Amino acid sequence: QQQVKQSPQSLIVQKGGISIINCAYENTAFDYFPWYQQFPGKGPALLIAIRPDVSEKKEGRFTISFNKSAKQFSLHIMDSQPGDSATYFCAASMNTGFQKLVFGTGTRLLVSP
Amino acid sequence: EPEVTQTPSHQVTQMGQEVILRCVPISNHLYFYWYRQILGQKVEFLVSFYNNEISEKSEIFDDQFSVERPDGSNFTLKIRSTKLEDSAMYFCASKNRGQVLHFGDGTRLSIL
């Protein structure tokens, strides 16, 4: 019940296209859903996050869509650029002070020029 | 921008040896974490630390693991007797009362 399932495992998108990564969770106690971006040799860096009281959050080219009833959330990257090529992790946590993040398995995105 | 720093970037150790991974969290942060990532797999929670004590630990964090905040700036992870399966990237993370968790760039631990 602590798992977060993420798909696809890898994704190739042409420059200018839309990248979509999906995640699903079981634990309804989760109430914070961040997406992290990780470049090779670097730690995960927060990209965008959402709480379940909204269905969508947009920051620049990045949008999270959240479906509370389906217990699913997704990351959309509009106008994908080669610089977006990285591994993306969804995660979830409960609203406690300690915020133990449960990560998805990651999606390796390659944006071709 | 303040960042979490980890040393060393790569640690090679013989099986059975003790290893200490070091982290300097962001200075005004109160919550400290260790996560690990086995090559090609997801990032897994190991332990959280607050107010000078462990607040939560995972099943991975057994008696061979310990954490310490020996002074006001460093946060360490010790593995007493390393095993081959401890080979992974170890990430330190910290946060303040908000929910943005900041990760360091990790220490790659290789057990021979």
Short mmCIF file of C-alpha atoms in Angstrom, two decimals:
data_model
loop_
_atom_site.label_atom_id
_atom_site.label_comp_id
_atom_site.label_asym_id
_atom_site.label_seq_id
_atom_site.Cartn_x
_atom_site.Cartn_y
_atom_site.Cartn_z
CA GLN A 1 0.00 0.00 0.00
CA GLN A 2 3.04 2.22 0.33
CA GLN A 3 3.95 1.77 -3.33
CA VAL A 4 3.77 4.37 -6.04
CA LYS A 5 3.63 2.85 -9.51
CA GLN A 6 5.15 4.82 -12.36
CA SER A 7 5.03 4.39 -16.12
CA PRO A 8 6.51 4.30 -18.64
CA GLN A 9 9.97 3.17 -17.66
CA SER A 10 11.47 5.10 -20.56
CA LEU A 11 10.19 7.63 -23.04
CA ILE A 12 11.52 9.15 -26.23
CA VAL A 13 9.92 12.36 -27.42
CA GLN A 14 10.80 14.66 -30.27
CA LYS A 15 11.77 18.23 -29.53
CA GLY A 16 8.64 20.32 -29.24
CA GLY A 17 6.47 17.35 -28.34
CA ILE A 18 4.55 16.59 -25.16
CA SER A 19 6.03 14.19 -22.61
CA ILE A 20 3.55 12.43 -20.33
CA ILE A 21 4.50 10.34 -17.31
CA ASN A 22 1.92 8.62 -15.17
CA CYS A 23 1.81 7.53 -11.54
CA ALA A 24 -0.69 5.68 -9.39
CA TYR A 25 -0.89 5.19 -5.65
CA GLU A 26 -2.94 3.13 -3.21
CA ASN A 27 -2.57 4.84 0.14
CA THR A 28 -5.33 7.44 0.48
CA ALA A 29 -3.43 9.01 3.38
CA PHE A 30 -0.93 10.44 0.89
CA ASP A 31 -1.58 14.13 0.47
CA TYR A 32 1.54 15.56 -1.11
CA PHE A 33 2.68 14.54 -4.58
CA PRO A 34 5.97 15.96 -5.86
CA TRP A 35 7.81 15.27 -9.07
CA TYR A 36 11.58 15.17 -8.98
CA GLN A 37 13.99 15.57 -11.88
CA GLN A 38 17.35 13.85 -11.75
CA PHE A 39 20.27 14.42 -14.09
CA PRO A 40 23.13 11.90 -14.25
CA GLY A 41 25.49 12.29 -11.32
CA LYS A 42 23.13 14.60 -9.48
CA GLY A 43 20.59 14.22 -6.73
CA PRO A 44 16.85 14.48 -7.34
CA ALA A 45 15.63 18.07 -7.55
CA LEU A 46 12.06 19.14 -6.94
CA LEU A 47 10.35 20.10 -10.17
CA ILE A 48 6.73 20.67 -9.22
CA ALA A 49 4.35 19.40 -6.55
CA ILE A 50 0.62 19.20 -5.95
CA ARG A 51 -1.80 18.60 -3.11
CA PRO A 52 -5.03 16.66 -3.68
CA ASP A 53 -7.29 19.67 -3.16
CA VAL A 54 -6.60 20.81 -6.73
CA SER A 55 -6.83 18.85 -9.97
CA GLU A 56 -4.10 20.63 -11.86
CA LYS A 57 -1.02 22.72 -11.23
CA LYS A 58 1.03 24.41 -13.90
CA GLU A 59 4.49 25.92 -13.69
CA GLY A 60 5.86 27.05 -17.00
CA ARG A 61 6.02 24.07 -19.36
CA PHE A 62 5.36 21.59 -16.55
CA THR A 63 1.85 20.57 -15.47
CA ILE A 64 0.66 18.05 -12.91
CA SER A 65 -2.78 16.59 -13.44
CA PHE A 66 -4.31 14.93 -10.39
CA ASN A 67 -7.26 12.54 -10.28
CA LYS A 68 -8.11 11.89 -6.65
CA SER A 69 -10.89 9.37 -7.30
CA ALA A 70 -8.65 7.29 -9.55
CA LYS A 71 -5.64 7.80 -7.28
CA GLN A 72 -3.55 8.80 -10.24
CA PHE A 73 -1.42 11.79 -11.14
CA SER A 74 0.65 12.64 -14.14
CA LEU A 75 3.36 15.00 -15.30
CA HIS A 76 3.02 16.73 -18.65
CA ILE A 77 5.99 18.48 -20.19
CA MET A 78 4.90 20.77 -22.97
CA ASP A 79 7.25 21.81 -25.79
CA SER A 80 9.82 19.24 -24.61
CA GLN A 81 13.43 20.31 -25.05
CA PRO A 82 16.67 18.29 -25.21
CA GLY A 83 17.61 19.88 -21.88
CA ASP A 84 14.61 18.11 -20.33
CA SER A 85 16.33 14.76 -20.94
CA ALA A 86 16.62 13.31 -17.44
CA THR A 87 15.07 10.75 -15.14
CA TYR A 88 11.77 11.80 -13.59
CA PHE A 89 10.46 10.39 -10.34
CA CYS A 90 7.00 10.84 -8.93
CA ALA A 91 6.66 10.57 -5.19
CA ALA A 92 4.08 10.76 -2.46
CA SER A 93 4.03 11.46 1.23
CA MET A 94 1.70 12.02 4.12
CA ASN A 95 1.39 15.40 5.75
CA THR A 96 3.61 14.79 8.70
CA GLY A 97 6.56 16.91 9.71
CA PHE A 98 8.97 14.21 8.65
CA GLN A 99 7.69 13.75 5.10
CA LYS A 100 8.97 10.30 4.26
CA LEU A 101 8.80 10.30 0.48
CA VAL A 102 7.77 7.13 -1.32
CA PHE A 103 9.22 7.27 -4.82
CA GLY A 104 8.05 5.75 -8.06
CA THR A 105 10.45 3.67 -10.10
CA GLY A 106 11.45 6.52 -12.40
CA THR A 107 11.05 7.37 -16.07
CA ARG A 108 14.06 8.00 -18.24
CA LEU A 109 13.09 10.73 -20.72
CA LEU A 110 15.07 11.38 -23.86
CA VAL A 111 14.10 14.36 -25.97
CA SER A 112 15.55 14.03 -29.43
CA PRO A 113 16.69 17.20 -31.24
CA GLU B 1 21.24 29.11 -3.57
CA PRO B 2 22.05 27.03 -0.47
CA GLU B 3 22.56 23.36 -1.13
CA VAL B 4 23.11 20.04 0.60
CA THR B 5 26.71 18.90 0.21
CA GLN B 6 27.91 15.33 0.50
CA THR B 7 31.38 13.85 0.80
CA PRO B 8 32.99 11.84 -0.59
CA SER B 9 31.41 11.66 -4.03
CA HIS B 10 32.65 8.08 -4.41
CA GLN B 11 33.67 5.65 -1.66
CA VAL B 12 35.18 2.24 -2.33
CA THR B 13 35.30 -0.12 0.65
CA GLN B 14 36.07 -3.74 1.29
CA MET B 15 33.19 -5.92 2.44
CA GLY B 16 33.02 -6.05 6.21
CA GLN B 17 34.63 -2.66 6.70
CA GLU B 18 33.00 0.31 8.34
CA VAL B 19 32.14 3.34 6.23
CA ILE B 20 30.98 6.83 7.16
CA LEU B 21 29.16 8.99 4.67
CA ARG B 22 29.10 12.69 5.41
CA CYS B 23 26.59 15.40 4.69
CA VAL B 24 26.26 19.09 5.40
CA PRO B 25 22.55 19.95 5.24
CA ILE B 26 21.25 23.42 4.47
CA SER B 27 22.02 25.53 7.49
CA ASN B 28 18.57 26.50 8.77
CA HIS B 29 16.95 23.13 8.08
CA LEU B 30 15.56 21.04 10.90
CA TYR B 31 14.73 17.68 9.31
CA PHE B 32 17.41 15.41 7.92
CA TYR B 33 17.19 12.26 5.85
CA TRP B 34 19.16 9.53 4.18
CA TYR B 35 17.86 7.84 1.05
CA ARG B 36 19.58 5.34 -1.17
CA GLN B 37 19.30 4.38 -4.82
CA ILE B 38 20.57 1.07 -6.06
CA LEU B 39 21.78 1.42 -9.64
CA GLY B 40 18.86 1.76 -12.02
CA GLN B 41 16.25 1.45 -9.29
CA LYS B 42 14.04 3.83 -7.38
CA VAL B 43 15.08 6.09 -4.55
CA GLU B 44 14.34 4.43 -1.19
CA PHE B 45 13.89 6.03 2.22
CA LEU B 46 16.34 4.93 4.90
CA VAL B 47 15.94 7.20 7.91
CA SER B 48 14.70 10.57 9.09
CA PHE B 49 16.24 12.57 11.91
CA TYR B 50 14.81 15.46 13.88
CA ASN B 51 15.64 17.11 17.16
CA ASN B 52 18.74 14.95 17.56
CA GLU B 53 16.97 11.65 17.29
CA ILE B 54 15.71 9.22 14.68
CA SER B 55 12.07 9.94 13.90
CA GLU B 56 11.49 7.08 11.47
CA LYS B 57 13.49 4.34 9.83
CA SER B 58 12.84 1.79 7.13
CA GLU B 59 13.35 -1.96 7.17
CA ILE B 60 16.59 -1.40 5.29
CA PHE B 61 17.98 0.60 8.21
CA ASP B 62 18.98 -2.31 10.42
CA ASP B 63 21.46 -2.54 13.30
CA GLN B 64 24.38 -2.10 10.92
CA PHE B 65 23.28 1.45 10.18
CA SER B 66 23.48 4.50 12.41
CA VAL B 67 23.16 8.24 11.99
CA GLU B 68 24.62 11.07 13.94
CA ARG B 69 24.63 14.83 13.98
CA PRO B 70 27.88 15.35 15.86
CA ASP B 71 27.87 19.15 15.65
CA GLY B 72 25.63 21.90 14.35
CA SER B 73 26.43 21.31 10.70
CA ASN B 74 27.29 17.71 9.84
CA PHE B 75 24.99 14.73 9.48
CA THR B 76 26.57 11.32 9.04
CA LEU B 77 25.50 7.84 8.04
CA LYS B 78 27.62 4.97 9.33
CA ILE B 79 27.49 1.41 8.08
CA ARG B 80 29.32 -0.78 10.58
CA SER B 81 30.08 -3.89 8.56
CA THR B 82 29.39 -3.34 4.89
CA LYS B 83 27.86 -5.99 2.65
CA LEU B 84 27.94 -6.29 -1.13
CA GLU B 85 24.26 -5.34 -1.27
CA ASP B 86 25.02 -2.00 0.40
CA SER B 87 26.51 -0.82 -2.89
CA ALA B 88 24.31 2.10 -3.97
CA MET B 89 24.08 5.85 -4.25
CA TYR B 90 23.34 7.36 -0.87
CA PHE B 91 21.56 10.68 -0.83
CA CYS B 92 21.34 13.03 2.09
CA ALA B 93 18.37 15.41 2.17
CA SER B 94 17.13 18.16 4.39
CA LYS B 95 14.15 20.44 4.77
CA ASN B 96 12.67 23.07 6.98
CA ARG B 97 9.09 23.03 8.23
CA GLY B 98 7.83 23.40 4.66
CA GLN B 99 7.66 20.37 2.46
CA VAL B 100 10.37 21.04 -0.10
CA LEU B 101 12.99 18.36 0.39
CA HIS B 102 16.45 19.27 -0.89
CA PHE B 103 18.78 16.48 -1.91
CA GLY B 104 22.54 16.41 -2.16
CA ASP B 105 24.29 14.95 -5.18
CA GLY B 106 24.97 11.69 -3.41
CA THR B 107 27.84 9.43 -2.46
CA ARG B 108 28.39 6.42 -4.66
CA LEU B 109 29.31 3.55 -2.32
CA SER B 110 31.02 0.59 -3.93
CA ILE B 111 31.58 -2.51 -1.81
CA LEU B 112 34.23 -4.93 -3.09
#
